[in-house]
Coordinates of C-alpha atoms in Angstrom, one line a residue:
Chain A
M1 CA 62.9 48.5 29.2
D2 CA 63.5 45.1 27.1
Q3 CA 61.7 41.7 28.3
Y4 CA 64.8 40.7 29.0
P5 CA 67.7 43.1 29.2
D6 CA 69.6 41.5 32.1
I7 CA 69.5 38.1 31.6
E8 CA 73.0 37.5 30.5
K9 CA 74.0 39.8 33.7
L10 CA 72.0 37.9 36.1
K11 CA 73.6 34.6 34.7
S12 CA 77.0 36.3 35.0
I13 CA 76.0 37.1 38.8
A14 CA 74.5 33.3 39.2
S15 CA 78.0 31.7 38.2
Q16 CA 79.5 33.7 40.7
V17 CA 77.3 33.0 43.5
R18 CA 77.5 29.0 42.5
R19 CA 81.4 30.1 43.1
D20 CA 80.7 31.6 46.4
I21 CA 78.5 28.5 47.2
V22 CA 81.4 25.5 46.4
R23 CA 83.8 27.8 48.1
M24 CA 81.8 28.2 51.8
V25 CA 81.2 24.6 51.7
H26 CA 84.4 23.9 50.7
G27 CA 85.8 26.0 53.5
A28 CA 83.7 25.2 56.4
Q29 CA 84.3 21.4 55.1
S30 CA 80.4 21.7 56.2
G31 CA 77.4 22.9 54.6
H32 CA 74.7 22.0 52.0
P33 CA 75.8 22.9 48.4
G34 CA 73.2 20.5 46.6
G35 CA 70.3 22.8 47.5
S36 CA 72.3 26.3 47.1
L37 CA 73.1 24.9 43.5
G38 CA 69.2 24.5 42.3
C39 CA 68.2 27.7 44.0
T40 CA 70.8 30.2 42.7
D41 CA 68.8 31.1 39.7
Y42 CA 65.9 32.2 41.5
L43 CA 68.2 33.9 44.8
V44 CA 69.6 35.5 41.8
A45 CA 66.4 36.9 39.9
L46 CA 64.8 37.8 43.1
Y47 CA 67.8 40.1 44.5
F48 CA 68.9 41.0 41.6
H49 CA 66.1 41.8 39.0
I50 CA 62.3 41.3 41.4
M51 CA 62.6 42.7 44.3
K52 CA 62.2 46.3 45.3
H53 CA 65.0 46.3 48.4
D54 CA 66.2 49.2 50.0
K55 CA 70.1 50.1 50.3
G56 CA 71.1 49.3 53.9
F57 CA 68.9 47.0 56.1
N58 CA 65.6 48.0 57.5
P59 CA 65.1 45.1 60.0
D60 CA 61.3 46.0 59.4
A61 CA 61.2 45.6 55.8
Q62 CA 58.7 48.8 55.6
N63 CA 57.6 49.9 52.3
E64 CA 60.1 47.5 50.8
D65 CA 59.9 43.6 49.3
V66 CA 61.0 40.8 51.5
F67 CA 62.4 37.7 51.4
F68 CA 61.8 34.5 54.0
L69 CA 64.2 31.7 53.4
S70 CA 62.1 28.6 55.1
N71 CA 64.3 25.7 54.1
G72 CA 67.2 27.4 55.9
H73 CA 69.7 24.8 55.0
I74 CA 70.6 26.4 52.3
S75 CA 72.0 29.1 53.5
P76 CA 75.1 29.9 51.4
V77 CA 73.1 30.5 48.6
F78 CA 71.1 33.1 50.6
Y79 CA 74.3 34.8 52.1
S80 CA 76.2 34.7 49.1
V81 CA 73.1 36.4 47.4
L82 CA 73.0 38.9 50.7
A83 CA 76.7 39.6 50.1
R84 CA 76.5 39.8 46.6
S85 CA 73.5 42.6 46.6
G86 CA 75.4 44.7 49.3
Y87 CA 74.0 43.8 52.8
F88 CA 77.6 42.9 53.4
D89 CA 81.0 42.9 52.9
V90 CA 81.7 39.6 50.2
K91 CA 84.6 38.7 52.3
E92 CA 82.8 37.9 55.2
L93 CA 81.3 34.9 53.4
A94 CA 84.5 33.2 54.4
T95 CA 83.5 33.0 57.8
F96 CA 80.7 30.6 56.6
R97 CA 79.6 28.2 60.1
K98 CA 83.0 28.7 61.6
M99 CA 83.3 30.4 65.5
G100 CA 82.2 33.6 65.8
T101 CA 80.6 34.0 62.4
R102 CA 77.4 36.0 61.7
L103 CA 77.1 33.5 59.0
Q104 CA 75.8 30.7 60.9
G105 CA 74.7 27.0 59.7
H106 CA 71.5 27.9 59.7
P107 CA 70.3 31.7 59.0
A108 CA 69.9 33.3 62.9
T109 CA 69.2 37.0 63.9
E110 CA 71.0 36.6 67.1
E111 CA 74.1 37.2 65.0
G112 CA 72.6 39.8 63.4
L113 CA 73.7 39.5 60.1
P114 CA 72.0 42.2 57.7
G115 CA 69.4 40.8 55.7
I116 CA 68.6 38.4 57.6
R117 CA 65.1 39.0 59.9
I118 CA 64.4 35.4 61.4
A119 CA 66.2 32.1 62.1
S120 CA 65.1 29.2 59.9
G121 CA 66.0 25.6 59.8
S122 CA 63.6 23.8 61.6
L123 CA 61.6 23.3 58.4
G124 CA 58.0 23.8 58.0
Q125 CA 57.7 27.4 59.8
G126 CA 58.8 29.9 56.6
L127 CA 55.5 30.2 55.2
S128 CA 53.9 31.1 58.5
V129 CA 56.1 34.1 59.2
A130 CA 56.1 35.0 55.7
I131 CA 52.1 35.7 56.0
G132 CA 52.8 37.2 59.4
T133 CA 54.6 40.3 57.1
A134 CA 52.1 40.1 54.5
L135 CA 49.5 40.9 57.1
T136 CA 51.8 43.3 59.1
K137 CA 52.1 45.1 55.7
K138 CA 48.6 45.2 54.5
L139 CA 47.5 46.9 58.1
N140 CA 50.1 49.4 57.8
G141 CA 49.0 50.4 54.3
D142 CA 52.0 49.0 52.6
T143 CA 52.0 47.7 49.3
S144 CA 55.3 46.0 48.9
T145 CA 55.6 42.3 48.4
V146 CA 56.3 39.3 50.6
F147 CA 58.4 36.1 48.9
A148 CA 59.1 33.1 50.5
L149 CA 61.0 29.8 49.7
M150 CA 60.5 26.5 50.9
G151 CA 61.8 22.8 49.6
D152 CA 59.3 19.9 48.6
G153 CA 60.5 17.4 51.1
E154 CA 59.6 20.6 53.4
L155 CA 55.9 20.1 52.3
Q156 CA 55.6 17.2 54.7
E157 CA 55.8 19.4 57.3
G158 CA 52.1 19.3 58.3
Q159 CA 52.6 23.7 59.3
V160 CA 53.1 24.0 55.8
W161 CA 49.3 23.3 55.1
E162 CA 48.2 25.1 57.6
A163 CA 49.6 28.1 56.3
A164 CA 48.5 27.2 52.8
M165 CA 45.0 27.3 53.9
F166 CA 45.2 30.4 56.0
A167 CA 46.5 32.2 53.5
A168 CA 43.9 31.6 51.0
S169 CA 41.2 31.7 53.8
N170 CA 42.0 35.4 54.6
K171 CA 42.7 36.6 51.1
V172 CA 46.5 37.1 51.7
D173 CA 47.3 38.3 47.9
N174 CA 50.5 39.9 48.7
L175 CA 52.5 36.6 49.1
I176 CA 54.3 35.2 46.6
A177 CA 55.8 31.5 47.7
A178 CA 57.6 29.2 45.7
V179 CA 58.5 25.7 46.1
D180 CA 61.9 24.1 45.0
F181 CA 61.0 21.4 43.3
N182 CA 63.2 18.8 43.0
G183 CA 62.6 15.6 44.1
Q184 CA 65.0 15.2 46.9
Q185 CA 65.4 15.2 50.3
I186 CA 68.0 13.2 52.7
D187 CA 67.0 9.8 52.7
G188 CA 66.5 9.6 49.0
P189 CA 63.7 10.8 46.4
T190 CA 60.9 12.2 48.0
S191 CA 58.5 10.0 45.7
E192 CA 59.9 7.1 47.9
V193 CA 60.3 8.8 51.2
N194 CA 56.7 10.2 51.5
D195 CA 55.3 10.9 47.9
M196 CA 53.4 14.2 47.8
G197 CA 51.6 13.4 44.8
D198 CA 50.0 16.0 43.0
L199 CA 51.8 19.1 44.3
K200 CA 50.1 21.7 41.9
A201 CA 46.5 19.9 41.9
K202 CA 47.2 20.3 46.3
W203 CA 47.9 24.1 46.4
E204 CA 45.4 24.7 43.8
A205 CA 42.6 22.9 46.2
F206 CA 44.2 25.1 49.0
G207 CA 43.0 28.0 46.9
W208 CA 46.1 29.2 45.6
T209 CA 47.0 30.7 41.9
V210 CA 50.0 28.4 41.1
I211 CA 52.6 28.8 38.3
E212 CA 54.9 26.4 37.2
A213 CA 58.4 27.5 36.6
N214 CA 62.2 26.3 35.5
G215 CA 63.8 27.4 37.9
N216 CA 67.2 27.0 37.0
Q217 CA 66.2 28.7 33.2
M218 CA 66.9 32.2 34.3
E219 CA 64.7 33.2 31.7
D220 CA 62.1 31.2 32.7
I221 CA 62.1 31.7 36.1
V222 CA 62.4 35.3 35.4
S223 CA 58.9 35.9 33.5
N224 CA 57.5 33.5 35.6
L225 CA 58.4 35.5 39.0
K226 CA 57.1 38.7 37.3
L227 CA 53.9 36.6 35.9
A228 CA 53.6 36.0 39.8
K229 CA 53.5 39.7 40.6
S230 CA 51.1 40.0 37.9
L231 CA 48.8 37.9 39.2
S232 CA 49.6 38.4 42.9
K233 CA 46.8 41.1 44.7
K234 CA 44.4 39.9 43.2
E235 CA 42.5 38.2 46.6
K236 CA 44.7 35.0 45.8
P237 CA 48.3 34.0 47.3
V238 CA 50.5 33.1 44.8
L239 CA 52.4 30.2 44.4
I240 CA 55.5 29.2 41.8
L241 CA 56.5 25.9 41.4
M242 CA 59.6 26.0 40.4
T243 CA 61.4 22.6 39.0
T244 CA 65.1 22.7 39.8
E245 CA 68.4 20.2 40.0
M246 CA 69.7 20.0 43.3
G247 CA 73.6 20.9 42.5
A248 CA 72.7 22.5 38.9
G249 CA 75.8 23.8 37.6
V250 CA 77.9 21.6 38.2
D251 CA 77.5 18.5 36.5
F252 CA 79.1 15.9 39.2
M253 CA 76.8 17.2 42.1
E254 CA 73.6 16.9 39.6
G255 CA 70.9 14.9 39.7
T256 CA 71.4 13.6 43.0
H257 CA 70.9 13.9 46.7
K258 CA 74.3 12.8 47.5
W259 CA 75.3 16.3 47.4
H260 CA 72.5 17.7 50.0
G261 CA 74.6 17.9 52.7
I262 CA 78.2 16.8 52.0
A263 CA 81.2 19.3 51.5
P264 CA 83.9 18.8 48.2
N265 CA 87.2 18.1 48.7
D266 CA 89.7 19.8 47.2
E267 CA 89.9 17.8 44.1
D268 CA 86.1 18.3 43.8
L269 CA 86.2 21.8 43.9
E270 CA 88.4 22.6 41.6
K271 CA 86.6 20.1 39.3
A272 CA 83.6 22.5 40.3
L273 CA 85.5 25.8 39.8
A274 CA 86.5 25.4 36.8
Q275 CA 82.9 24.6 35.3
L276 CA 82.2 28.1 37.0
E277 CA 83.1 31.3 35.7
E278 CA 84.3 34.3 38.3
T279 CA 82.5 36.9 37.3
L280 CA 82.5 39.1 39.7
G281 CA 85.7 38.5 41.9
D282 CA 86.1 35.8 44.2
Y283 CA 86.0 36.6 47.5
Chain B
M1 CA 44.3 39.3 112.2
T2 CA 43.5 39.0 108.3
K3 CA 46.0 41.2 106.7
Y4 CA 44.5 39.9 102.9
T5 CA 40.9 39.6 102.0
Y6 CA 38.5 39.8 99.2
T7 CA 35.7 40.4 98.3
E8 CA 35.4 38.9 94.6
K9 CA 36.1 35.6 92.7
K10 CA 36.7 36.5 89.3
D11 CA 39.1 34.4 86.7
T12 CA 42.5 35.5 85.9
R13 CA 41.7 35.1 81.9
S14 CA 39.3 37.8 82.4
G15 CA 42.3 40.1 83.6
F16 CA 43.4 39.2 80.8
G17 CA 40.9 39.9 78.3
A18 CA 40.4 43.1 80.2
G19 CA 44.1 44.3 79.9
L20 CA 44.2 43.2 76.1
V21 CA 41.7 45.6 75.8
E22 CA 43.4 48.8 77.6
A23 CA 46.4 47.4 75.6
G24 CA 45.4 47.9 72.2
R25 CA 44.3 51.4 73.3
K26 CA 47.1 52.2 74.3
N27 CA 49.4 51.2 71.5
P28 CA 47.8 51.2 67.9
N29 CA 50.5 48.3 67.1
V30 CA 49.2 45.8 69.5
V31 CA 47.6 43.1 67.3
A32 CA 45.5 39.4 68.8
L33 CA 45.2 36.3 67.5
C34 CA 43.8 33.6 68.3
A35 CA 42.9 29.5 67.8
D36 CA 39.5 29.1 67.9
L37 CA 39.2 30.0 71.7
I38 CA 38.0 33.4 71.6
G39 CA 35.5 33.3 74.7
S40 CA 38.2 30.6 76.7
L41 CA 40.3 33.5 76.3
K42 CA 37.9 36.3 76.9
M43 CA 39.1 38.0 73.5
G44 CA 35.8 39.3 72.2
D45 CA 35.8 42.7 74.0
F46 CA 39.2 43.6 71.9
I47 CA 37.6 41.9 68.9
K48 CA 35.2 44.3 68.8
E49 CA 36.8 47.4 69.6
F50 CA 39.6 46.6 67.0
P51 CA 38.3 43.9 64.1
E52 CA 40.9 45.0 61.8
R53 CA 43.5 44.1 64.5
F54 CA 42.5 40.8 65.1
V55 CA 43.6 37.5 63.5
Q56 CA 41.3 34.1 63.8
V57 CA 43.9 31.5 62.4
G58 CA 41.9 28.5 63.5
I59 CA 42.9 25.1 65.1
A60 CA 46.5 25.4 63.9
E61 CA 48.9 26.5 66.8
A62 CA 51.9 26.4 65.1
N63 CA 50.7 28.3 62.0
M64 CA 49.5 31.0 64.9
M65 CA 52.8 31.0 66.3
G66 CA 55.2 31.7 63.2
I67 CA 52.4 34.5 61.8
A68 CA 52.6 36.1 64.8
A69 CA 56.6 36.4 64.3
G70 CA 55.9 37.4 60.9
M71 CA 54.1 40.1 62.4
T72 CA 56.5 41.4 64.6
I73 CA 58.6 42.3 61.1
G74 CA 56.9 45.4 60.4
G75 CA 56.1 46.7 64.1
K76 CA 53.2 45.0 65.5
I77 CA 52.8 43.3 69.1
P78 CA 51.4 40.0 68.5
F79 CA 49.6 38.6 71.9
T80 CA 48.9 35.1 70.9
G81 CA 45.7 33.3 72.7
T82 CA 45.0 29.5 73.4
F83 CA 45.3 27.1 76.1
A84 CA 48.5 27.3 78.0
N85 CA 49.1 23.0 77.0
F86 CA 48.5 24.2 72.8
S87 CA 50.6 27.4 73.6
T88 CA 54.0 25.6 74.7
S89 CA 54.4 21.6 74.4
R90 CA 52.5 21.6 71.0
V91 CA 54.5 24.4 69.3
Y92 CA 57.6 23.9 71.3
D93 CA 59.5 24.4 68.1
Q94 CA 58.5 27.1 66.2
I95 CA 58.5 29.1 69.3
R96 CA 62.2 28.2 69.7
Q97 CA 63.1 28.6 66.4
S98 CA 60.6 31.6 65.0
I99 CA 59.9 33.4 68.4
A100 CA 62.9 32.7 71.3
Y101 CA 65.9 32.4 69.5
S102 CA 65.1 35.1 66.3
E103 CA 64.1 37.6 69.6
K104 CA 60.7 38.4 68.2
N105 CA 58.5 40.7 70.2
V106 CA 55.7 38.2 70.8
K107 CA 53.4 37.7 74.0
I108 CA 52.3 34.4 74.2
C109 CA 49.1 33.8 76.1
A110 CA 48.3 31.1 77.8
S111 CA 45.3 29.9 79.8
H112 CA 43.5 27.2 81.5
A113 CA 47.4 26.5 83.1
G114 CA 47.8 23.9 85.9
L115 CA 45.1 21.6 87.9
T116 CA 43.1 24.3 88.3
L117 CA 41.1 23.5 84.3
G118 CA 39.7 21.0 86.4
E119 CA 37.3 18.7 85.0
D120 CA 39.0 18.6 81.9
G121 CA 41.7 16.2 82.6
A122 CA 45.3 15.8 82.2
T123 CA 45.6 16.5 78.2
H124 CA 44.6 19.8 79.2
Q125 CA 46.1 20.5 82.6
V126 CA 49.6 21.6 81.3
L127 CA 52.2 21.4 84.2
E128 CA 55.2 21.6 82.1
D129 CA 55.0 25.1 80.8
I130 CA 56.7 26.7 82.7
G131 CA 59.8 24.8 83.0
M132 CA 59.3 24.6 79.2
M133 CA 59.3 28.3 79.0
K134 CA 61.9 29.2 81.1
M135 CA 64.6 26.8 79.2
L136 CA 64.0 28.5 76.2
P137 CA 66.9 31.9 76.0
N138 CA 65.8 34.8 75.4
M139 CA 62.4 34.1 77.1
T140 CA 60.5 35.9 80.0
V141 CA 57.8 34.0 82.4
I142 CA 55.3 35.7 83.7
N143 CA 52.9 34.0 86.2
P144 CA 50.1 36.2 87.9
C145 CA 48.4 36.0 90.9
D146 CA 45.1 37.3 90.8
Y147 CA 42.6 39.3 88.0
N148 CA 43.8 42.5 89.1
Q149 CA 47.6 41.5 88.4
T150 CA 46.6 39.4 85.2
K151 CA 45.4 42.8 84.1
A152 CA 48.7 44.8 84.8
A153 CA 50.6 42.1 83.5
T154 CA 49.6 42.6 80.2
L155 CA 49.6 46.1 80.3
A156 CA 53.0 45.8 81.1
L157 CA 54.1 43.6 77.9
V158 CA 53.3 46.3 76.0
D159 CA 56.2 47.8 76.8
Y160 CA 58.2 45.2 77.4
E161 CA 60.6 44.1 74.3
G162 CA 61.2 40.9 73.9
P163 CA 59.4 37.5 73.9
A164 CA 57.6 36.4 76.7
Y165 CA 54.9 33.8 78.4
L166 CA 52.6 34.6 80.2
R167 CA 50.4 32.2 82.1
F168 CA 47.2 32.5 83.9
G169 CA 44.0 30.1 84.3
R170 CA 40.1 29.2 84.2
P171 CA 38.5 28.9 87.5
A172 CA 37.2 31.9 89.6
W173 CA 39.9 33.4 92.3
P174 CA 40.1 35.5 94.7
I175 CA 41.1 39.0 93.5
F176 CA 43.2 40.5 96.6
T177 CA 45.5 43.1 95.0
D178 CA 45.2 46.5 94.2
P179 CA 43.4 47.2 90.8
N180 CA 46.2 49.8 90.3
Q181 CA 49.4 48.3 91.4
K182 CA 52.4 49.0 89.7
F183 CA 53.9 45.9 88.0
E184 CA 56.9 45.4 87.1
I185 CA 58.1 42.5 84.9
G186 CA 61.4 40.8 87.1
K187 CA 60.4 42.5 90.3
A188 CA 58.7 40.2 92.9
I189 CA 56.6 41.9 95.1
N190 CA 56.7 41.6 99.5
F191 CA 53.0 40.5 100.5
V192 CA 53.3 39.9 104.3
E193 CA 56.3 40.7 106.3
G194 CA 57.8 37.9 108.0
S195 CA 61.2 36.3 110.0
D196 CA 60.5 32.6 110.2
V197 CA 60.3 31.2 106.9
S198 CA 59.9 32.8 103.4
I199 CA 56.8 31.7 101.1
F200 CA 57.7 31.9 97.3
A201 CA 54.2 31.7 95.9
T202 CA 53.1 31.9 92.2
G203 CA 49.9 32.7 90.5
H204 CA 46.9 31.1 92.4
M205 CA 49.2 29.5 94.7
L206 CA 49.5 33.0 96.3
W207 CA 46.3 33.4 98.0
L208 CA 47.0 29.6 99.2
A209 CA 50.2 30.8 101.0
I210 CA 48.3 34.0 102.1
E211 CA 45.5 31.5 103.7
A212 CA 48.8 29.8 105.2
E213 CA 50.0 32.7 106.4
E214 CA 46.8 33.4 108.3
I215 CA 46.9 30.2 110.0
L216 CA 50.7 30.0 110.8
A217 CA 50.4 33.3 112.5
E218 CA 47.6 31.6 114.8
Q219 CA 50.4 29.4 115.5
G220 CA 52.7 32.1 116.5
I221 CA 54.8 31.3 113.4
S222 CA 55.8 34.6 111.5
A223 CA 55.8 33.3 107.5
E224 CA 57.1 36.2 105.1
I225 CA 55.1 35.6 101.6
I226 CA 56.6 36.9 98.5
N227 CA 54.5 37.0 94.7
I228 CA 57.1 35.4 92.5
H229 CA 54.8 36.7 89.7
T230 CA 57.7 36.8 87.3
I231 CA 59.3 33.2 86.9
K232 CA 62.6 34.5 84.3
P233 CA 63.9 36.4 85.1
L234 CA 63.8 35.4 88.9
D235 CA 64.0 38.2 91.1
A236 CA 67.5 36.7 92.5
K237 CA 67.7 40.0 95.4
A238 CA 64.5 39.8 96.8
I239 CA 64.5 35.6 97.4
L240 CA 68.4 36.1 98.7
E241 CA 67.3 38.8 101.0
S242 CA 64.5 37.2 102.5
V243 CA 66.4 34.3 103.1
E244 CA 68.8 35.5 104.7
K245 CA 66.7 36.8 107.1
T246 CA 64.3 33.8 107.6
G247 CA 66.8 31.2 107.2
C248 CA 64.3 28.5 105.3
A249 CA 61.8 28.4 102.4
V250 CA 58.8 27.1 100.8
S251 CA 58.1 27.4 96.8
A252 CA 54.8 27.1 96.0
E253 CA 53.4 26.4 91.8
E254 CA 50.3 24.9 90.1
H255 CA 53.4 23.1 87.9
Q256 CA 55.7 20.0 88.1
I257 CA 58.3 20.3 90.6
A258 CA 60.8 19.6 88.3
G259 CA 60.9 22.5 86.2
G260 CA 59.4 25.0 87.9
L261 CA 59.9 28.1 90.4
G262 CA 60.8 25.7 93.3
E263 CA 63.8 24.5 90.8
S264 CA 64.8 28.2 89.5
I265 CA 65.1 29.5 94.0
S266 CA 66.8 25.7 94.5
S267 CA 69.7 26.8 92.2
L268 CA 69.4 30.2 93.5
L269 CA 70.3 29.0 97.2
A270 CA 72.6 26.3 96.4
R271 CA 74.6 28.8 94.0
N272 CA 74.3 31.7 96.6
N273 CA 73.3 30.9 100.4
P274 CA 72.3 27.4 100.7
K275 CA 69.0 27.1 103.3
P276 CA 66.4 24.4 103.7
L277 CA 63.5 24.6 100.8
E278 CA 60.3 22.9 100.9
I279 CA 58.8 22.8 96.8
I280 CA 54.9 22.5 97.3
G281 CA 54.1 21.2 93.7
V282 CA 53.0 18.3 91.1
D283 CA 55.5 15.6 91.9
D284 CA 56.2 14.1 88.8
S285 CA 52.6 13.1 88.0
F286 CA 50.0 13.9 85.2
G287 CA 46.6 15.4 86.2
E288 CA 43.2 14.0 86.4
S289 CA 39.7 15.0 86.2
G290 CA 38.2 16.8 89.6
K291 CA 37.5 20.4 91.0
P292 CA 40.1 22.3 91.1
V293 CA 40.1 22.4 95.0
E294 CA 39.9 18.7 95.0
L295 CA 42.9 18.5 92.7
L296 CA 45.1 20.8 94.5
A297 CA 44.1 18.4 97.8
K298 CA 45.0 15.1 96.2
Y299 CA 48.1 16.5 94.4
G300 CA 49.7 18.2 97.8
L301 CA 49.0 21.8 96.5
S302 CA 46.8 22.8 99.7
V303 CA 46.7 25.4 102.4
E304 CA 47.5 22.6 104.9
N305 CA 49.7 21.5 102.8
I306 CA 52.3 25.5 102.3
V307 CA 51.7 25.1 106.4
E308 CA 53.1 21.7 106.7
A309 CA 55.9 22.8 104.2
A310 CA 56.5 26.2 106.6
K311 CA 56.3 24.0 110.0
K312 CA 59.2 21.4 108.0
A313 CA 61.4 24.2 106.4
I314 CA 61.8 25.6 110.1
A315 CA 62.9 22.4 111.8
R316 CA 65.5 21.7 109.3
K317 CA 66.6 25.0 109.7
N318 CA 66.6 24.6 113.4
A319 CA 68.2 21.2 113.6

């Protein structure tokens, strides 16, 4: 296998996932497009190239890699990637945030959507959960890997640092966490709302191996995910500090927190879709 | 005539510790987590026997709840251990999202609940935990009455699938239940049959209810004593049958009246068969430092308070 045989294919999937995201949020007239678009390349790389996951859905994730989304508000990208990788029918994406749906505004297990193993949305909890599953994998002699994604604003929650300290202290090295470092949160730039300083230095000081990646360049995120895998299982948890642009792929949504939680109107939708090639067929 | 006696006093938390070791032997998936309170939670024996199945989280209760939730993915049955206050109010959102809403098979084991914690005072005497936990959908709430019943409840939780809150206390307390008792989650136990008033008691208060029953009996009043070890799901059938027979009731708990067992029973009665109910509990107040027995007396939770409440309930019935 060449180093990047699938990059074009992954980019093509990402284009479709971005179409799904804007269409889902438009359809519900509710949801979070900005962060979803920013994390599309990472989630596509994970689900279509990096993660070892079975067809069908095993809630216990035994002997397969497992992913936890801590910043649950970017559910559109999560749902799209799950549907596009076969966890459920892509047609169901049309039910996003509507009454009776399994695609709740924030991921939920009660409604039983295949691919979702825990609820998230209240920020700061996902890393702890990922650590718990990583510990269980070790107890079970299961050598697969646990992945987790957090938002950067989410790092303002104290629980994240409780978890960071624990993972290093307990050598939870079957865990690869990523931070969506887009520098934006609801009330504005993270540097203005509550500046978190040097995040790389902070995670390293907590005992993690830190990799920096560009989360919106497929080549870069894929190669760094592979690097993360090669650095895992060496007694230290691994963190990917992943620079992204909120709204990536839709020019008028890029570089602003304005589209954090705003739905596009009909005209916005048309403008967005014109920039995103339909590659796998719309739902 | 003494219907129930005790020969030994032992803390309910030790019943948890003893139950946890047996739980570990019973099921290899049982794991235990603790937030720097191994001695207080009596987890030492479990750790000695199953060191690889114990997780020391440190003083980080929110992280502990998240890790516990995550450990269920892959089939573990986590029992978390810390004080009741830090098992509930401190980590309510973590429990709500990652455990209750996510329907994770976590057993939240909470020691030092209630006024009988004593000298540590109000910061540690949580009196709101039953209310907080019973309000969460999917959550089961258990408050056993003595060492033996706490051990039995701990073991019962191994086979029970779903989120649960197990509440126990610090002080040595009379042991008066059968060491080999059958413990069914959600099934109340009729301790003493009676005809004039039903006394529904939970946790430490059950022993005080039994003492009250003996005083009432000497005065010619026949009280029925029912052990409500499971507050949620509430055994509606047992409660309604007893009240239908006696015509009035008293509830007794070491908890705020707001949100507690008494409120659950009053709601049940109001919707099905309204009868007089006197509620023994802390009336909208924080606790304070003191000896357990002194505190129970000061806050209206003594044997005498139960006796008076029973008479008041009977008077209301007959009015």
